[in-house]
Coordinates of N, CA and C in Angstrom, one line a residue:
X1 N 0.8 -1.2 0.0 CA 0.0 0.0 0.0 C 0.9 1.2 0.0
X2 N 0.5 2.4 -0.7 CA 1.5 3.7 -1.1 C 1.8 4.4 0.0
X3 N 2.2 5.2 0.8 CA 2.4 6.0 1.6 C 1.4 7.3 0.5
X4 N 1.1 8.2 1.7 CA 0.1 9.1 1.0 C 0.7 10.3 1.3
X5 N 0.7 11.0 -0.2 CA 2.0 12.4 -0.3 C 2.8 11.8 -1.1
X6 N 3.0 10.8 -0.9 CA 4.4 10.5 -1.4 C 4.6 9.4 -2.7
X7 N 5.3 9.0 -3.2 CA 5.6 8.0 -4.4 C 5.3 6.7 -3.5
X8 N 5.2 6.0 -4.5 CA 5.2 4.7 -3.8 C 6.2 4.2 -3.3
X9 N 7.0 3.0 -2.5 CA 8.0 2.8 -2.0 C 8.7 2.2 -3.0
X10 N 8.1 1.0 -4.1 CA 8.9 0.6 -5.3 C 9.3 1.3 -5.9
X11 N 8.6 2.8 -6.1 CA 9.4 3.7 -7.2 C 10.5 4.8 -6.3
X12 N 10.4 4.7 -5.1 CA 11.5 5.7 -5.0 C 12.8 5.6 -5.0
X13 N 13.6 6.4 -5.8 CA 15.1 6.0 -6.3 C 16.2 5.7 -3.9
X14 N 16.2 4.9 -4.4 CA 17.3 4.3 -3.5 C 18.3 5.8 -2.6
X15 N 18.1 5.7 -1.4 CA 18.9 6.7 -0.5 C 20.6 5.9 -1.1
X16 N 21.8 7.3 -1.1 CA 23.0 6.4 -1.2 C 23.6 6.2 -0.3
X17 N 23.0 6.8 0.7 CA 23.8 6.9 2.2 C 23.4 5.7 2.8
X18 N 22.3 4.8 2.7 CA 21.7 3.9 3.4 C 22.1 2.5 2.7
X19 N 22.8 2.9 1.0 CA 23.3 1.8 0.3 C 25.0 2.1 0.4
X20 N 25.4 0.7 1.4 CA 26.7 0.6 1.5 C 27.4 0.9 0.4
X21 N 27.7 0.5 -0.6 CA 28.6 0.7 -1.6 C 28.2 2.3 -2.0
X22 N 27.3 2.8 -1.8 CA 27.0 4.3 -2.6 C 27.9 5.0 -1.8
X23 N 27.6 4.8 -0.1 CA 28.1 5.5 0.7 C 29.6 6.0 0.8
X24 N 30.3 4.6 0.0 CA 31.8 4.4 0.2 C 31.7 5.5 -1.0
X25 N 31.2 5.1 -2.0 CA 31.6 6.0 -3.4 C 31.7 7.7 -3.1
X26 N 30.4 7.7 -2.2 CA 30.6 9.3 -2.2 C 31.9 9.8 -1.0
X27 N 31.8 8.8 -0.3 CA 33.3 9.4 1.0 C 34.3 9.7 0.1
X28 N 34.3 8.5 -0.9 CA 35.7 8.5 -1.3 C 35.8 9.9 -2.6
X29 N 34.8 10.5 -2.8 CA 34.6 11.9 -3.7 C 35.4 12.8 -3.0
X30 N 34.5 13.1 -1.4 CA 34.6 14.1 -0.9 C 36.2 14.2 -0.6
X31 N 36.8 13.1 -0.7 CA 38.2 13.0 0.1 C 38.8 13.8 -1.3
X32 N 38.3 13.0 -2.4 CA 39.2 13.4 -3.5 C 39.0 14.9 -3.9
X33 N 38.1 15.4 -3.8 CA 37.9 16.8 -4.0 C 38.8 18.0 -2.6
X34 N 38.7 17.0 -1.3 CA 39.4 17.7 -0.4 C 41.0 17.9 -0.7
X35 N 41.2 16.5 -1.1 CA 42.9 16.4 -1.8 C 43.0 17.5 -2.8
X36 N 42.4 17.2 -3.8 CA 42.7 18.1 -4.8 C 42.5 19.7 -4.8
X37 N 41.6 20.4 -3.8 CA 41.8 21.9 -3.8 C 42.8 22.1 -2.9
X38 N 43.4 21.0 -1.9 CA 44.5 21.2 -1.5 C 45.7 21.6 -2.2
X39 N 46.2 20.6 -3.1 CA 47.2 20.7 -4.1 C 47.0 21.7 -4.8
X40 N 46.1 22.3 -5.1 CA 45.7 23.2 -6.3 C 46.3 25.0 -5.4
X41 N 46.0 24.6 -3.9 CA 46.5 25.7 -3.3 C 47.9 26.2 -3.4
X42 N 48.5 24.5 -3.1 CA 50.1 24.4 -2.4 C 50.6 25.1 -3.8
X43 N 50.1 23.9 -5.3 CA 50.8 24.4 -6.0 C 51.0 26.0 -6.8
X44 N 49.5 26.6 -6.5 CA 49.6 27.8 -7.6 C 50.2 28.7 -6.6
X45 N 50.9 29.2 -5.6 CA 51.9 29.6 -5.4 C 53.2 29.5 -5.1
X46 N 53.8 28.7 -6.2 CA 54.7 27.9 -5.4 C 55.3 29.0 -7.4
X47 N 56.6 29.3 -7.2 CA 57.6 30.2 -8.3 C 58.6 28.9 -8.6
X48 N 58.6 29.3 -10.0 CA 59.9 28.2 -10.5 C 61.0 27.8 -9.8
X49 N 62.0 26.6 -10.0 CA 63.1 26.5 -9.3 C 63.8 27.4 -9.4
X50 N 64.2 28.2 -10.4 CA 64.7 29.0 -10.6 C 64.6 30.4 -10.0
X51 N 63.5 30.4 -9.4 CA 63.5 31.8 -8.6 C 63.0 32.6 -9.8
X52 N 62.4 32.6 -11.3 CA 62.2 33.3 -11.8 C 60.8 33.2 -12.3
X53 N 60.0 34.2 -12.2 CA 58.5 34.2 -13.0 C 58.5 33.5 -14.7
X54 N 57.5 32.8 -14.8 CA 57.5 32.2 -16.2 C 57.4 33.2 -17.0
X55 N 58.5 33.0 -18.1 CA 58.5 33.4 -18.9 C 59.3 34.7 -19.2
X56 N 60.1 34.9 -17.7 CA 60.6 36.0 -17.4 C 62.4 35.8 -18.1
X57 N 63.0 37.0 -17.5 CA 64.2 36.7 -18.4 C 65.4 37.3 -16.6
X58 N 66.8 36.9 -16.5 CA 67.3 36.7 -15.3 C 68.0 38.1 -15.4
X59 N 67.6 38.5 -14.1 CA 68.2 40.2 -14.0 C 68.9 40.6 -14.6
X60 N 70.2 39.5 -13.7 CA 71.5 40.0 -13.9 C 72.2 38.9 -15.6
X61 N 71.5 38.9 -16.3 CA 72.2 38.5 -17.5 C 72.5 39.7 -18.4
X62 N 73.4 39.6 -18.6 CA 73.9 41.1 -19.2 C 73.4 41.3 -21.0
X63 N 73.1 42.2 -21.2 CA 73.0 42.5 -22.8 C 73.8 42.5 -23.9
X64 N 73.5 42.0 -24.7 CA 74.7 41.9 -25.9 C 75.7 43.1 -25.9
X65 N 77.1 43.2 -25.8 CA 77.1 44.7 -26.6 C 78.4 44.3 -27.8
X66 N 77.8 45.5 -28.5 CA 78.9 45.4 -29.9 C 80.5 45.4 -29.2
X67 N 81.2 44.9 -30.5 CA 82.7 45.8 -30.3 C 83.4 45.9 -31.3
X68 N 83.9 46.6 -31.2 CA 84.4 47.2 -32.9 C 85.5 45.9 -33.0
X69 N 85.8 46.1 -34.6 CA 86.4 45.1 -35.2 C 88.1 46.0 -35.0
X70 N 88.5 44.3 -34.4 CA 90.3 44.9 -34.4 C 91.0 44.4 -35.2
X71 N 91.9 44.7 -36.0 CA 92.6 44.5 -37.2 C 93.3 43.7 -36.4
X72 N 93.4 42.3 -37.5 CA 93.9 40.9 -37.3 C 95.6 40.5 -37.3
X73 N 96.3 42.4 -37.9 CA 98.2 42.0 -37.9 C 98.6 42.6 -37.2
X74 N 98.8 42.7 -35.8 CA 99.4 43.4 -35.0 C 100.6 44.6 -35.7
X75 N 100.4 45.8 -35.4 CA 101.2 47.0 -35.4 C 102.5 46.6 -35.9
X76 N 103.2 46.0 -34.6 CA 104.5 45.5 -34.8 C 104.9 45.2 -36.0
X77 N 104.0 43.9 -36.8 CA 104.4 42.5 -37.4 C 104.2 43.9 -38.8
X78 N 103.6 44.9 -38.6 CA 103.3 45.3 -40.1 C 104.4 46.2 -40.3
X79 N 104.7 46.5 -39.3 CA 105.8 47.6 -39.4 C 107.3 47.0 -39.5
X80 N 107.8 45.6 -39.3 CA 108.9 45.2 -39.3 C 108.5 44.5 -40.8
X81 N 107.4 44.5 -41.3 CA 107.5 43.9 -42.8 C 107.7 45.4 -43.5
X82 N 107.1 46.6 -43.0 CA 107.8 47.7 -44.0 C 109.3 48.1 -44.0
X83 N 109.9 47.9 -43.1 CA 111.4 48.0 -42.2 C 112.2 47.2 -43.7
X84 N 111.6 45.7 -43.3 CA 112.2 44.3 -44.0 C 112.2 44.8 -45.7
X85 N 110.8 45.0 -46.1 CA 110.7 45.5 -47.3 C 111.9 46.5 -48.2
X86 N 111.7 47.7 -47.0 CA 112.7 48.7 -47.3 C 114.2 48.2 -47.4
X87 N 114.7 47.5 -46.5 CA 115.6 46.9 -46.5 C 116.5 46.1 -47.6
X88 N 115.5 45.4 -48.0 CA 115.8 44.2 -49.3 C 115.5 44.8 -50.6
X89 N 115.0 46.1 -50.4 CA 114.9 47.0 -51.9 C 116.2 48.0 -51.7
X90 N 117.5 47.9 -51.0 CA 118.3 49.0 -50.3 C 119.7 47.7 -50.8
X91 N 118.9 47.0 -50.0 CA 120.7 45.7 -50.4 C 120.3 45.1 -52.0
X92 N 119.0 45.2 -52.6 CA 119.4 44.8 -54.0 C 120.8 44.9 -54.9
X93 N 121.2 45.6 -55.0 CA 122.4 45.5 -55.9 C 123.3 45.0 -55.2
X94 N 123.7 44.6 -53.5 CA 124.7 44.0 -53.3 C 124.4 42.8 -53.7
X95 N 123.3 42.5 -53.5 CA 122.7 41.0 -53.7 C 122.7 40.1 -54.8
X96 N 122.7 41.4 -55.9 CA 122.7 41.1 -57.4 C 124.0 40.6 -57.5
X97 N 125.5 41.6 -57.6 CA 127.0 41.2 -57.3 C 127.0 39.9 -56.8
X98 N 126.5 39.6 -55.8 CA 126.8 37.9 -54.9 C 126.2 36.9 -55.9
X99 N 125.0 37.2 -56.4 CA 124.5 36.6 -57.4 C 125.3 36.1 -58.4
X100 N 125.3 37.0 -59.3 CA 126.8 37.1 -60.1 C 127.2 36.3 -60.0
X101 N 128.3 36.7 -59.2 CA 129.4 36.1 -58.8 C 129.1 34.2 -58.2
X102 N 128.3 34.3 -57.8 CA 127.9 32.8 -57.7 C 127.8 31.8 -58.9
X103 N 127.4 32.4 -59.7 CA 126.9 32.4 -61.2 C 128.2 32.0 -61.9
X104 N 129.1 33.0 -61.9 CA 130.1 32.7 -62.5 C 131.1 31.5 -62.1
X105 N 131.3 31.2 -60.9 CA 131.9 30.1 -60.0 C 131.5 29.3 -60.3
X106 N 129.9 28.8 -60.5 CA 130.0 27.5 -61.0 C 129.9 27.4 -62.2
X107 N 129.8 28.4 -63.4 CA 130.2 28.2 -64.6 C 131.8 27.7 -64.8
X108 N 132.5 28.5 -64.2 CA 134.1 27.9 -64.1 C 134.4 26.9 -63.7
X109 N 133.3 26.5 -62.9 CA 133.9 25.0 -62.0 C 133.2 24.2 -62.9
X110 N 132.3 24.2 -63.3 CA 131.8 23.1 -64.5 C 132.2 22.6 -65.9
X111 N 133.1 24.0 -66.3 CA 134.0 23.8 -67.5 C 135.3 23.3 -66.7
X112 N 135.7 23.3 -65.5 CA 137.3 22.9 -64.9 C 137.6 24.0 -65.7
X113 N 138.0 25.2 -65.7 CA 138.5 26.1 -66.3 C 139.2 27.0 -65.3
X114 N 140.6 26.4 -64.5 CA 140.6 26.8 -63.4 C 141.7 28.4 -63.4
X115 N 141.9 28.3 -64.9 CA 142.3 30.3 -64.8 C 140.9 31.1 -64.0
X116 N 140.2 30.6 -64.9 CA 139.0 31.6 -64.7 C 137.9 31.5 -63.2
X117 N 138.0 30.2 -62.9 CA 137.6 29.6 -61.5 C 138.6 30.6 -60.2
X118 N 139.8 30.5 -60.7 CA 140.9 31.6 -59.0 C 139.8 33.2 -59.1
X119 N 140.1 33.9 -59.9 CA 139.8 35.2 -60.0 C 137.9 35.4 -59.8
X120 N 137.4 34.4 -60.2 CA 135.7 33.8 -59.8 C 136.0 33.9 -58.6
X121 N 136.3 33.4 -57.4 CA 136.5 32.8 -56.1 C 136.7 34.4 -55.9
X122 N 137.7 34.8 -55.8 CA 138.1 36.1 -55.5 C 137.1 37.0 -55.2
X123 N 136.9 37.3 -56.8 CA 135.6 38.4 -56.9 C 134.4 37.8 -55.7
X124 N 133.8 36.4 -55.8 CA 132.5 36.2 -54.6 C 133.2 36.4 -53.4
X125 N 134.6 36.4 -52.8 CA 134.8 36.7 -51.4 C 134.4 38.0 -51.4
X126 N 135.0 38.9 -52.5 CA 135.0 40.4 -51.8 C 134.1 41.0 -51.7
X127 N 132.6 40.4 -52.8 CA 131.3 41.0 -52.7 C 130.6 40.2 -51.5
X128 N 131.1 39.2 -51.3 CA 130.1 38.5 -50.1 C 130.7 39.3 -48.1
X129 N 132.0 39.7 -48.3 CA 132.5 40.3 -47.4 C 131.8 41.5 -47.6
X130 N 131.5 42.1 -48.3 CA 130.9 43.7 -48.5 C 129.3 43.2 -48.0
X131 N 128.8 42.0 -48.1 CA 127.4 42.1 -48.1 C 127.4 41.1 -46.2
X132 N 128.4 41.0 -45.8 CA 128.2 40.6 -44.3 C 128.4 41.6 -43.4
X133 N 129.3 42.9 -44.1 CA 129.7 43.9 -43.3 C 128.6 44.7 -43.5
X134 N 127.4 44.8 -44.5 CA 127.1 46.2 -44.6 C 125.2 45.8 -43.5
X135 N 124.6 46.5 -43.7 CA 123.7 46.8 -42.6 C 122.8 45.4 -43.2
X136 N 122.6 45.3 -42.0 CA 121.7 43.6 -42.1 C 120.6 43.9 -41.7
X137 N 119.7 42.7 -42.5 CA 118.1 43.0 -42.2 C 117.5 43.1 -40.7
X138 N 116.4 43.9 -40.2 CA 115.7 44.6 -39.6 C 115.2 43.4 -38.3
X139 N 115.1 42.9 -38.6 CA 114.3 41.5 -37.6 C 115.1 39.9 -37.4
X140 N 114.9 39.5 -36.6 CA 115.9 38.2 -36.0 C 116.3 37.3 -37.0
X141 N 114.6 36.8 -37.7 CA 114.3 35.5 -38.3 C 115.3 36.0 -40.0
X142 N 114.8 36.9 -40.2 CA 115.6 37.7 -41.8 C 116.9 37.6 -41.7
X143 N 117.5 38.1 -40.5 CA 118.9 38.4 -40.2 C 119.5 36.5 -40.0
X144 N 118.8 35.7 -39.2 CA 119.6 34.6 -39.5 C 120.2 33.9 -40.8
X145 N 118.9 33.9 -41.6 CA 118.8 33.9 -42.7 C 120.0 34.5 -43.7
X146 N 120.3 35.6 -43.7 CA 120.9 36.2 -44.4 C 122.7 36.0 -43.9
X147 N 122.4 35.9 -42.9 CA 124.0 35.7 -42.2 C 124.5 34.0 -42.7
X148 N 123.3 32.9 -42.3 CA 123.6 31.9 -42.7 C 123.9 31.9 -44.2
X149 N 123.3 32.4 -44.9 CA 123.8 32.6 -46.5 C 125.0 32.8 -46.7
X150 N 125.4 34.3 -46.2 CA 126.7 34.7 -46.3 C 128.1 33.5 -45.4
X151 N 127.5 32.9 -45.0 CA 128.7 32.0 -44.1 C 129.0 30.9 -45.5
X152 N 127.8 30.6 -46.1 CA 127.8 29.1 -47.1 C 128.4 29.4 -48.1
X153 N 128.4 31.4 -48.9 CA 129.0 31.5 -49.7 C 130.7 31.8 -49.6
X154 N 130.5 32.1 -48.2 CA 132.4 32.2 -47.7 C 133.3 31.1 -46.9
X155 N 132.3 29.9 -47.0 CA 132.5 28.5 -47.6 C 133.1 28.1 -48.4
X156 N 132.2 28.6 -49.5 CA 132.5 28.0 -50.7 C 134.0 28.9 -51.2
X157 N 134.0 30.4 -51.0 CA 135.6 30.8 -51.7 C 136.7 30.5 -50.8
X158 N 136.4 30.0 -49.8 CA 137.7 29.2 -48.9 C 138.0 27.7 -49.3
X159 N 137.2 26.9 -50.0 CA 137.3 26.3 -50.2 C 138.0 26.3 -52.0
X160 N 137.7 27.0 -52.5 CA 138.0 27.7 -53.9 C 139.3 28.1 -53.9
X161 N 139.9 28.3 -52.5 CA 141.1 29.2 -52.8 C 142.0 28.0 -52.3
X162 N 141.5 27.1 -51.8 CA 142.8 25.8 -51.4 C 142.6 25.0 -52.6
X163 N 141.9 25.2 -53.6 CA 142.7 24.6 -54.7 C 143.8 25.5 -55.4
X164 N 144.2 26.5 -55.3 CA 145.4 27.2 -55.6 C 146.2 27.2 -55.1
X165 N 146.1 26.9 -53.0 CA 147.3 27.1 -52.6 C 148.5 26.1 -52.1
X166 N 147.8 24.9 -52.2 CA 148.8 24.0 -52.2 C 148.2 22.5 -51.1
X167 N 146.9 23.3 -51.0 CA 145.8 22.5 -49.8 C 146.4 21.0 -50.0
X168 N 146.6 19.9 -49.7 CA 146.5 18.8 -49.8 C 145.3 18.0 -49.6
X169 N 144.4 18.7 -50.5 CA 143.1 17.8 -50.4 C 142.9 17.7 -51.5
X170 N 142.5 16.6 -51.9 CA 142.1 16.1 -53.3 C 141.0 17.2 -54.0
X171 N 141.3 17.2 -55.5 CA 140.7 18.3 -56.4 C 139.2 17.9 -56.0
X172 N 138.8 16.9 -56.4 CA 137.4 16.8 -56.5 C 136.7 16.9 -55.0
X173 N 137.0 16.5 -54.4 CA 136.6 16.9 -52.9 C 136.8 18.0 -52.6
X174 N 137.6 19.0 -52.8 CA 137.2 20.7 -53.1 C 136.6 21.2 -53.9
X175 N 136.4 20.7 -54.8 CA 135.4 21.0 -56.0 C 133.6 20.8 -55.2
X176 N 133.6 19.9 -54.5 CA 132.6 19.3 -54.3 C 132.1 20.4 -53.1
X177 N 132.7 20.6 -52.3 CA 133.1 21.1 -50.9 C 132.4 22.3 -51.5
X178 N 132.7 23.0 -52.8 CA 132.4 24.5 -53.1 C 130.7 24.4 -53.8
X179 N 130.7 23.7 -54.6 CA 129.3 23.0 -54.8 C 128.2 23.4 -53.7
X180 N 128.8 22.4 -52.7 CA 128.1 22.5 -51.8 C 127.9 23.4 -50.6
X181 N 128.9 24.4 -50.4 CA 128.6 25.5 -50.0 C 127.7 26.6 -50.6
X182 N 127.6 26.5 -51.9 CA 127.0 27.4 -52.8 C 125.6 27.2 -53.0
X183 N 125.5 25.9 -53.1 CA 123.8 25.6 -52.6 C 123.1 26.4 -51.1
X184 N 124.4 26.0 -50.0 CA 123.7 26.4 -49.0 C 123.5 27.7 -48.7
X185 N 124.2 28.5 -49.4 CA 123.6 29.6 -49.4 C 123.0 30.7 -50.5
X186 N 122.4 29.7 -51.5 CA 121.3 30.1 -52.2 C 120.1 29.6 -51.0
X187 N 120.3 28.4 -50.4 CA 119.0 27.9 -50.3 C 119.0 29.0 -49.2
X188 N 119.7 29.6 -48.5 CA 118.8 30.5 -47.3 C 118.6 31.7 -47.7
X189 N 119.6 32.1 -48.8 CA 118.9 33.6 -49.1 C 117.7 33.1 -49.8
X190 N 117.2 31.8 -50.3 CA 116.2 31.9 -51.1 C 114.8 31.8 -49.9
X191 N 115.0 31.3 -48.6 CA 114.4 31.3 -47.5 C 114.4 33.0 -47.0
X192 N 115.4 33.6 -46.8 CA 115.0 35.2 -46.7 C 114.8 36.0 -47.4
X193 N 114.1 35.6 -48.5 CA 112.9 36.4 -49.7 C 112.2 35.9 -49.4
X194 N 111.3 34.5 -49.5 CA 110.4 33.9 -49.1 C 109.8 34.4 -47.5
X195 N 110.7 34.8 -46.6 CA 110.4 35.8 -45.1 C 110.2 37.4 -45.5
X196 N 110.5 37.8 -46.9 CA 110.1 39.3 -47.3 C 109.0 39.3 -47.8
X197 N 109.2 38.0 -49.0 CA 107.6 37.9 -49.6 C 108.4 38.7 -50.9
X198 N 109.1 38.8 -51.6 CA 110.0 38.8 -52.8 C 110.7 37.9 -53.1
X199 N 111.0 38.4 -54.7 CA 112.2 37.1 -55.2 C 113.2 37.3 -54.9
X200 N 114.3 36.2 -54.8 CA 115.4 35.9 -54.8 C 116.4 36.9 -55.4
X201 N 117.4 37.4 -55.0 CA 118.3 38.2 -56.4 C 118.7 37.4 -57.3
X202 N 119.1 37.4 -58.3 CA 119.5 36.8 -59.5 C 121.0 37.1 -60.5
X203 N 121.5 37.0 -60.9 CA 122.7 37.1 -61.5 C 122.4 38.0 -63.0
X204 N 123.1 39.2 -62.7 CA 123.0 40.0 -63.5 C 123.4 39.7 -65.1
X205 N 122.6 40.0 -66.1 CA 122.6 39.7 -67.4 C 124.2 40.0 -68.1
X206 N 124.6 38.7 -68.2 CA 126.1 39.1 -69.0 C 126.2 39.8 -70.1
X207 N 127.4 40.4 -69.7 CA 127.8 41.7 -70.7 C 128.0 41.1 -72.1
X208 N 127.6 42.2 -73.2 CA 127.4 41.5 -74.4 C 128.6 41.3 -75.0

């Protein structure tokens, strides 16, 4: 029989509080709703690890700044190439003479033509002595260079001149001896042009 006012008892939807399992469902809401406005507190004031607002940028990081462009050859190095320059355009003609005379020595020594080989020898001591005594180039690396030259070519006319004087050393082993001094000091004056950044001197065009 109905209750009067009211629905009937078959149709009225089920209390959840009085149905065990409803009951548990809804505790277990309210807990989760209690959790979660919790976290929602902790976290929305809580600032990056960084101590910085998102999105923000760090005080003290400094701003780009320009800087002018510095020329890449130091002062020095430019000015001891104008020095150097000056220099090797000032000893050209002694250099030409050494040339020469280099020139001629081993034309004599290749014909064995040894009139003309003594007075060859001669002439390259006295221009290569003029070119050791007179003012040497500007900077260390040039100046070794040039001194070692001058040592290989006054080598070679000491060794040129003990075939005249009674040396006791076999012809061809002083022949050889001069050879090879004469190389050595092409190859380093040809190393201190290559330190100027010019050519080599060269042997003046024979007289006609």
């Amino acid at each position: 029989m109905a209750r009067q006012g009211g629905r009937p008892g078959w149709l009225r939807e089920p209390d959840p509080l009085q149905n065990p399992i409803g009951s548990r469902l809804a505790i277990l809401g309210m807990i989760a709703l209690i959790i979660g406005g919790a976290v929602a507190i902790v976290t929305g004031g809580e600032q990056p690890a960084s101590g910085l607002p998102a999105g923000g940028t760090h005080a003290s990081t400094p701003a780009p700044v320009s800087t002018a462009p510095v020329s890449a050859v130091p002062v020095s190095a430019e000015n001891d190439a104008a020095e150097l320059a000056s220099w090797y355009h000032g000893s050209e003609g002694l250099r030409i003479r050494v040339a020469t005379d280099v020139a001629t020595v081993r034309s004599q020594l290749a014909a064995q033509n040894g009139a003309a080989l003594k007075p060859a020898c001669a002439t390259l001591g006295t221009d290569i002595s003029a070119a050791i005594t007179a003012p040497v180039p500007p900077t260390a690396g040039a100046r070794a260079r040039y001194d070692a030259g001058g040592r290989g070519y006054t080598a070679a006319t000491a060794s040129c001149a003990q075939l005249f004087d009674g040396t006791r050393i076999e012809v061809g082993v002083l022949q050889q001896r001069i050879r090879t001094s004469l190389a050595d000091g092409d190859r380093e004056w040809a190393a201190l042009a290559a330190i100027i950044g010019q050519p080599m001197a060269t042997a003046a065009p024979a007289a006609p």
